[in-house]
Amino acid sequence: MARSAYTTIAGVAGVAGERARVFSGIQPSGMLHIGNYLGAIQQWVAGQGQKTNFICLVDLHAITVPQEPADLRRQTRELAALLIAAGIDPAQTTLFVQSHVRAHAEACWLLTCQTPLGWLERMTQYKAKAQRQESVLAGLLNYPVLMAVDILLYDTDEVPVGDDQKQHVELTRDIAQRFNGLYGETFVVPKPVIRESGARIMALNDPTSKMSKSDFTRGHAIRVNDTPEEIRWVIKRAVTDAFGSIGFSADPARAGVNNLLQIYELFTGQSRAAIEAHFAGKGYGALKADVAEAVIEGLRPIRERYERLIGDPAELDRILAIGAAQARAVADPKLREVMERMGFVLPA
Ligand code: ATP
Ligand code: LTN
């Protein structure tokens, strides 16, 4: 698929016509945990400079479950500060807020009318989230269509996400292919990019379930801005097993130790062989102490940069305004193309 409407965007460093496009999104629905950082953000940062990157703060997704307006506003700026603190460089990545680019909401209606209901009812995340709500909002069912729009408006090639989002990216492919079949080649069909290690960081108090932003039980997660004392407290109480030996393993009975080792691996950047050699003959107490220190050291610079950035909301808003302008330059012409294909009379 040629990228007709997009050759250069003023202000996006090094944009070239045919560099691979990378798009990912993250909800401003609460303070990030190390699962978000290791599963998603770390790989977004690593990919900067080689590809054309778009990172979107998906506030329209956040409202698919009830949100306090004041919290949503605060969390959106906090997330922007955190992503920049974690290494997202606005000079290399288009960082923007979804609701600032109107094309997302508009295109969402167009693709909602192109998506069979059964495809949405099948989504496992919808079923799980709907079960937890007393009254389910229609937007929750439609959530994956909005996500497909996010991806497709930017002619995205790669979508780096955690394992839990794979099904949504596959649905995006189905929606794109269906549209292309009906109206002619319009959308690039994207592929999910999922890391082997870190794809699914598990809850520290329950290694059978994924670490999640919306679980506030103490001991469940480590938040990116937790203090060193809190990090030590949580890791000390992390659920392990009774085997007593330390090694990477896919055995569900060993998920707790494996999770701790993966966290250690991703924060230190060491090889698995080196890590297993380091812990050979040691006990779980030593493992936990070393993991805690690796996490504390890995998060320290992020926390320090975050504190500086969050103190300057005007600067954050300025960065986000630049990102929105760059995103509109791609998304608006794409929306026009979609409308034209579908038979709308375009405004002159
Ligand atoms: P919630 O629990 O409220 O659904 P979340 O923790 O899943 O939120 P999102 O904003 O939905 O957070 O996800 C942001 C990114 O982090 C996504 O790419 C997602 O796949 C990834 N991610 C979330 N949780 C984990 C985890 N436990 N391990 C690895 N990646 C994760
Ligand atoms: N559904 C994703 C967030 C998200 C996203 C996207 C990810 C919204 N739009 C586009 C990748 C590409 C989540 O909950 N993590």
PDB file of N, CA and C in Angstrom, residues 8 15 24 39 60 65-67 72 94-95 103 108 110 138 157 164 173-174 176 214 222 231 249 252 303 306 308 327:
ATOM      1  N   THR A   8       6.315  13.895   4.243  1.00  0.00           N
ATOM      2  CA  THR A   8       7.084  14.534   5.320  1.00  0.00           C
ATOM      3  C   THR A   8       6.129  15.215   6.286  1.00  0.00           C
ATOM      4  N   VAL A  15      11.672  11.739   9.478  1.00  0.00           N
ATOM      5  CA  VAL A  15      10.620  10.976   8.802  1.00  0.00           C
ATOM      6  C   VAL A  15      10.998  10.749   7.346  1.00  0.00           C
ATOM      7  N   SER A  24       1.421   2.705  18.992  1.00  0.00           N
ATOM      8  CA  SER A  24       0.863   2.026  20.152  1.00  0.00           C
ATOM      9  C   SER A  24       0.116   3.024  21.021  1.00  0.00           C
ATOM     10  N   GLY A  39       6.459  -4.519  29.508  1.00  0.00           N
ATOM     11  CA  GLY A  39       5.729  -5.164  28.404  1.00  0.00           C
ATOM     12  C   GLY A  39       5.590  -4.255  27.200  1.00  0.00           C
ATOM     13  N   LEU A  60      -9.946   8.488  25.047  1.00  0.00           N
ATOM     14  CA  LEU A  60     -11.282   8.066  24.613  1.00  0.00           C
ATOM     15  C   LEU A  60     -11.523   6.599  24.978  1.00  0.00           C
ATOM     16  N   VAL A  65     -15.032   2.832  30.627  1.00  0.00           N
ATOM     17  CA  VAL A  65     -15.499   2.531  31.990  1.00  0.00           C
ATOM     18  C   VAL A  65     -15.606   3.888  32.699  1.00  0.00           C
ATOM     19  N   PRO A  66     -16.464   4.014  33.722  1.00  0.00           N
ATOM     20  CA  PRO A  66     -16.680   5.336  34.322  1.00  0.00           C
ATOM     21  C   PRO A  66     -15.379   5.970  34.826  1.00  0.00           C
ATOM     22  N   GLN A  67     -15.226   7.279  34.592  1.00  0.00           N
ATOM     23  CA  GLN A  67     -14.036   8.019  35.056  1.00  0.00           C
ATOM     24  C   GLN A  67     -14.487   9.298  35.754  1.00  0.00           C
ATOM     25  N   LEU A  72      -9.349  11.942  35.379  1.00  0.00           N
ATOM     26  CA  LEU A  72      -8.952  11.695  33.985  1.00  0.00           C
ATOM     27  C   LEU A  72      -7.982  12.778  33.515  1.00  0.00           C
ATOM     28  N   THR A  94       6.079  10.820  17.820  1.00  0.00           N
ATOM     29  CA  THR A  94       4.907  11.688  17.903  1.00  0.00           C
ATOM     30  C   THR A  94       4.068  11.226  19.099  1.00  0.00           C
ATOM     31  N   LEU A  95       4.098  12.026  20.157  1.00  0.00           N
ATOM     32  CA  LEU A  95       3.391  11.682  21.398  1.00  0.00           C
ATOM     33  C   LEU A  95       2.178  12.594  21.481  1.00  0.00           C
ATOM     34  N   ALA A 103     -10.146  13.082  14.232  1.00  0.00           N
ATOM     35  CA  ALA A 103     -10.345  12.014  13.251  1.00  0.00           C
ATOM     36  C   ALA A 103     -10.590  10.662  13.926  1.00  0.00           C
ATOM     37  N   CYS A 108     -14.121   6.329  14.026  1.00  0.00           N
ATOM     38  CA  CYS A 108     -14.651   5.237  14.834  1.00  0.00           C
ATOM     39  C   CYS A 108     -16.100   4.955  14.449  1.00  0.00           C
ATOM     40  N   LEU A 110     -17.416   5.493  11.497  1.00  0.00           N
ATOM     41  CA  LEU A 110     -17.404   4.889  10.157  1.00  0.00           C
ATOM     42  C   LEU A 110     -17.072   3.402  10.247  1.00  0.00           C
ATOM     43  N   ALA A 138     -22.006   0.893  26.301  1.00  0.00           N
ATOM     44  CA  ALA A 138     -21.901   0.443  24.903  1.00  0.00           C
ATOM     45  C   ALA A 138     -20.480   0.658  24.373  1.00  0.00           C
ATOM     46  N   ASP A 157       2.475  -0.255  10.379  1.00  0.00           N
ATOM     47  CA  ASP A 157       2.984  -1.593  10.052  1.00  0.00           C
ATOM     48  C   ASP A 157       3.063  -2.465  11.302  1.00  0.00           C
ATOM     49  N   ASP A 164      -1.817  -9.321  26.104  1.00  0.00           N
ATOM     50  CA  ASP A 164      -3.275  -9.184  26.269  1.00  0.00           C
ATOM     51  C   ASP A 164      -3.938  -8.426  25.119  1.00  0.00           C
ATOM     52  N   ARG A 173      -6.719  -6.264  12.002  1.00  0.00           N
ATOM     53  CA  ARG A 173      -6.365  -6.833  10.687  1.00  0.00           C
ATOM     54  C   ARG A 173      -7.621  -7.271   9.939  1.00  0.00           C
ATOM     55  N   ASP A 174      -8.538  -7.915  10.668  1.00  0.00           N
ATOM     56  CA  ASP A 174      -9.783  -8.372  10.028  1.00  0.00           C
ATOM     57  C   ASP A 174     -10.600  -7.182   9.510  1.00  0.00           C
ATOM     58  N   ALA A 176      -9.486  -4.218   8.694  1.00  0.00           N
ATOM     59  CA  ALA A 176      -8.776  -3.602   7.556  1.00  0.00           C
ATOM     60  C   ALA A 176      -8.997  -4.426   6.282  1.00  0.00           C
ATOM     61  N   SER A 214      -5.723  -1.730  37.233  1.00  0.00           N
ATOM     62  CA  SER A 214      -6.967  -1.499  37.955  1.00  0.00           C
ATOM     63  C   SER A 214      -7.105  -2.360  39.214  1.00  0.00           C
ATOM     64  N   ILE A 222       3.913  -3.235  41.279  1.00  0.00           N
ATOM     65  CA  ILE A 222       4.845  -2.154  41.624  1.00  0.00           C
ATOM     66  C   ILE A 222       4.553  -1.026  40.645  1.00  0.00           C
ATOM     67  N   ILE A 231       8.764  -0.791  47.244  1.00  0.00           N
ATOM     68  CA  ILE A 231       9.204  -1.830  46.292  1.00  0.00           C
ATOM     69  C   ILE A 231       9.774  -3.026  47.064  1.00  0.00           C
ATOM     70  N   SER A 249      11.559 -20.803  33.863  1.00  0.00           N
ATOM     71  CA  SER A 249      10.752 -21.996  33.643  1.00  0.00           C
ATOM     72  C   SER A 249       9.380 -21.614  33.106  1.00  0.00           C
ATOM     73  N   PRO A 252       3.756 -23.713  35.047  1.00  0.00           N
ATOM     74  CA  PRO A 252       2.859 -22.818  35.787  1.00  0.00           C
ATOM     75  C   PRO A 252       3.085 -22.886  37.294  1.00  0.00           C
ATOM     76  N   ARG A 303      11.743   8.003  38.008  1.00  0.00           N
ATOM     77  CA  ARG A 303      11.024   8.719  39.072  1.00  0.00           C
ATOM     78  C   ARG A 303      11.540  10.148  39.208  1.00  0.00           C
ATOM     79  N   TYR A 306      10.402  12.197  36.280  1.00  0.00           N
ATOM     80  CA  TYR A 306       8.947  12.380  36.391  1.00  0.00           C
ATOM     81  C   TYR A 306       8.609  13.535  37.338  1.00  0.00           C
ATOM     82  N   ARG A 308      10.294  16.125  38.059  1.00  0.00           N
ATOM     83  CA  ARG A 308      10.590  17.425  37.425  1.00  0.00           C
ATOM     84  C   ARG A 308       9.514  17.781  36.402  1.00  0.00           C
ATOM     85  N   ALA A 327       0.211  14.496  14.469  1.00  0.00           N
ATOM     86  CA  ALA A 327      -0.708  13.366  14.265  1.00  0.00           C
ATOM     87  C   ALA A 327      -1.825  13.752  13.289  1.00  0.00           C
TER      88      ALA A 327
END
